[in-house]
Amino acid sequence: MKFLTTSCIILLLTFSSLLSGIDVEEVKDKLNLIQNNGNSGNDFWFTIPPCYEETTGNNFIKILVTSTFETQITVDIPGNGFYRSRKTVANGVVEFAIKPVEAQAFLHQARTNKTPPANVYKGAGIHVTSEKPVLVYVVVKYRATSDGFFAIPTKYFGTEYINMVYQEPNFKLYYNYSGLASPFTGITAAYDNTEVKFTMGGGPNRDDQVELKGGELLSTGQSTIIKLNKGDVWIAGVHDVEQDLSGSLITGNKPFSIVSGVHCANFPVGNFWCDYSVNMESPIDKWGKNYFITPQMERGYNGIVRIFASEPNTTIKRNGITIGNLKDGGGSGFGDSYLEMRLWPKYDTSGDSITPKLAHISADKPIAITYYNTGTQEDGVGGKSDPFMSQIPPIEAAVNNTLVSSPNALEGGDIFTENYLRITFPLVNNEIPDDLLFAELSTSGVAPKYFKIKEIFGASFDAFEIGYEGKSYASMKLTLGTEGSYSIKSDSSKFVTESFGFSPYESYGFPTSFNLNLQNSKDKLAPIITFIQQCNGDILMDDGLVTDLPNDDEIRSNLAEIYMLESENYEFALNSNGNEFIPGQNASFNWELIVIDKSKPASALLFASDMAGNESTMLINYVNTEMEATSSNHFLQNPKLKEISFQDTLRNLSNSKPIYLSRIELASENKDFKIVSIEPSNWDMSMPLLPNSEVYVNIKFAKFKISNTDIYRDTLYVGLGSEKDGKIVECQYYPIANYSVTADYPNYKLERSNYYGEFTPSSKPIKQQGTISNLSETSPLYISRLELKDGGKGFSLGGFLPFDWDLSKPIAHNEEVLVDIIFNPKSVEQGEEDIELTDSLGIGISVMNANNELEELEFSYKTEQKAI
């Protein structure tokens, strides 16, 4: 039998003694291990600038995901329907291999193809999401060319960037190519209605241009406006050989991401061999003033650095000595908004080579530095050290706890055979700190075992000549395995790390441990999580709130993220009323938790953080064991009066929480079964049922004549509510006991059963609601009566909303009353399951007559209820 309803189906709560299975301390330990990186997340948007393809063979973009949690990962590209999902292995690395034709917005062949005009590619962005925080590495690994980047989570996107890429390598001159191995910059929108302004920078030749759609050429200092929706990508490349996009100022009204790369780069131009180079850029608000740079030490010469200014008139120093001044802060070219140099010159004043050595680069205003590993032609050393570029993390972004991985998947193929981690840290008494610890993480769930770094990798290090904040600094190169995840931590010292590695003709390099929270923020207060929980465990959208503190716009950093870290039987959602959560732009935001199966316990661990890195967690539980209904076995039979009196007990099992009852009623009230009283006599619905207390419901069955073949049924329903603003708001309405009476001459036989277990579709009660609205702007509406046309078809009148309304009270102007109409399938006689059952609600409307008395003006059946 199928029952149709115009409103909600009543849900049954079964009773269980199970408690939350969430181990909060274990979850927090895992969270701290990954969250303290300052760069983990659960939402990522990026694009892949076109890479040089030597062959159409085994070329892949590899998205590598690692986490301390086992969590579901989804990778999708909305514009082409690409979608894959899989679970991580806790502390392991899982791989999504995507073909170039799927991952890139377009393919490009430098041998023959000119750079296409800058264009918007609808839905071409790559979207990575996870249920719990993860780290994402992106490796572009084509035959004989590769590089990669560390993916920045959406919560750390900015609205202002300065582009950091490199020159086109001029293969027309060296190889007579007719195409361009262009530098490309890709902008990916994370939100709808994103408007971006691109102001062209330029390179050392000062002839740089970008061709726009329609043929217009954009030169240094000129701007264009790009309009994007969520997932859209705008990609621009240079118009001719040796041109450059670096120094371009890119601003937007909403946060977005930038990934820049050179199709096949020579560092510097003319120094072979080329390799794909790519970098996901940090927004300006994540820049610092102090950088400790360790070049590739095995090379013959120091690598190249480019230093970018965020503000005009920025003075740059190397090891405390001024080496330049930048007059502009973006939107201009080489020498004005950025400078390029070897970390140290190739030769000294005597003409002797200067071997690679460390440098501390600082500025009086925030700067960014990108390191370019040069091609091996210039020195003939370095073996597999192909060109790559890597943005250097500022020491202001140092962390004291990190999770890093080799960029190879567990049991994956086509691996990088050499994998290294460079760590930059403060010395203690001119030694590696004793509490700088290292552990290899296990995928089998075994707790990590930490060892002193100097005991595993030796006590030698490379020291910097210049310190920072009164401390001396050094760097070490750690050799990692071809696969695996590792933890580094220290209680006393903060550090940054960079990953790099090689295989024949291939290389990669990118930062891996750096804090992307706002630097030098005065916000030291964590967000607070508040809520009002309904008695059925739900927390409705208007009742769940995260608020960042303090209540000072000048200090508060605003919310970065809100999500459900762990759950059992709860569904979480952010505000669904059309408001968009944008990290850094919301001081508060609503959320909701809905119990999925209300017959079972539920628990959720919520997490919230702000842009300064302050964090809060909140464990929320719902256990539906707090009330039970039992028979008191108190039956009083009166054969002479043809009636049975009996009693049911409603008991609050909680030791601390009161229960509010919004109503107690029978499905067929005022028929053969009646509630005659509730004890104690001084208790009423306005009073909560206190912990460990009970009330008794006295019920009478009275029927003058009943034959041995007759059967009479009814159901006791209870409404559970919660107190809100001084009123009881109902959040559950469900049956707790079923009664049946048959003749057992000369007495009656009463059978009672609890509603334990789930309803089958054929026995689930259905509640429909009729609405009585007073459309008058001034006059009250009086209802003289409410009744069903045919009460013998399984329908009965229930309660009202508001709960305290009755026929003695008028409905105020522009107000309404909801009337519950209940259909109980148990009342359907055998053989009637397939017939159509209907009933209608009759409403009497009264007016005040001349004698100031109510007089029924009209009565009619207004609505029809149906069960099929």
XYZ file of C-alpha atoms in Angstrom, residues 428 431-438 451-460 476:
20
model
C 70.648 25.983 19.023
C 73.945 22.765 16.537
C 70.869 21.058 15.145
C 68.198 21.272 17.880
C 67.785 18.082 19.882
C 64.023 18.355 19.579
C 64.055 18.624 15.772
C 62.541 15.187 15.195
C 61.777 13.009 12.182
C 64.076 10.166 16.098
C 66.430 13.110 16.275
C 67.172 14.363 12.779
C 70.875 14.563 13.523
C 70.889 10.900 14.541
C 69.324 9.780 11.252
C 70.813 12.207 8.732
C 74.006 13.237 10.488
C 75.038 16.366 12.346
C 76.404 18.357 9.394
C 70.053 20.411 5.561
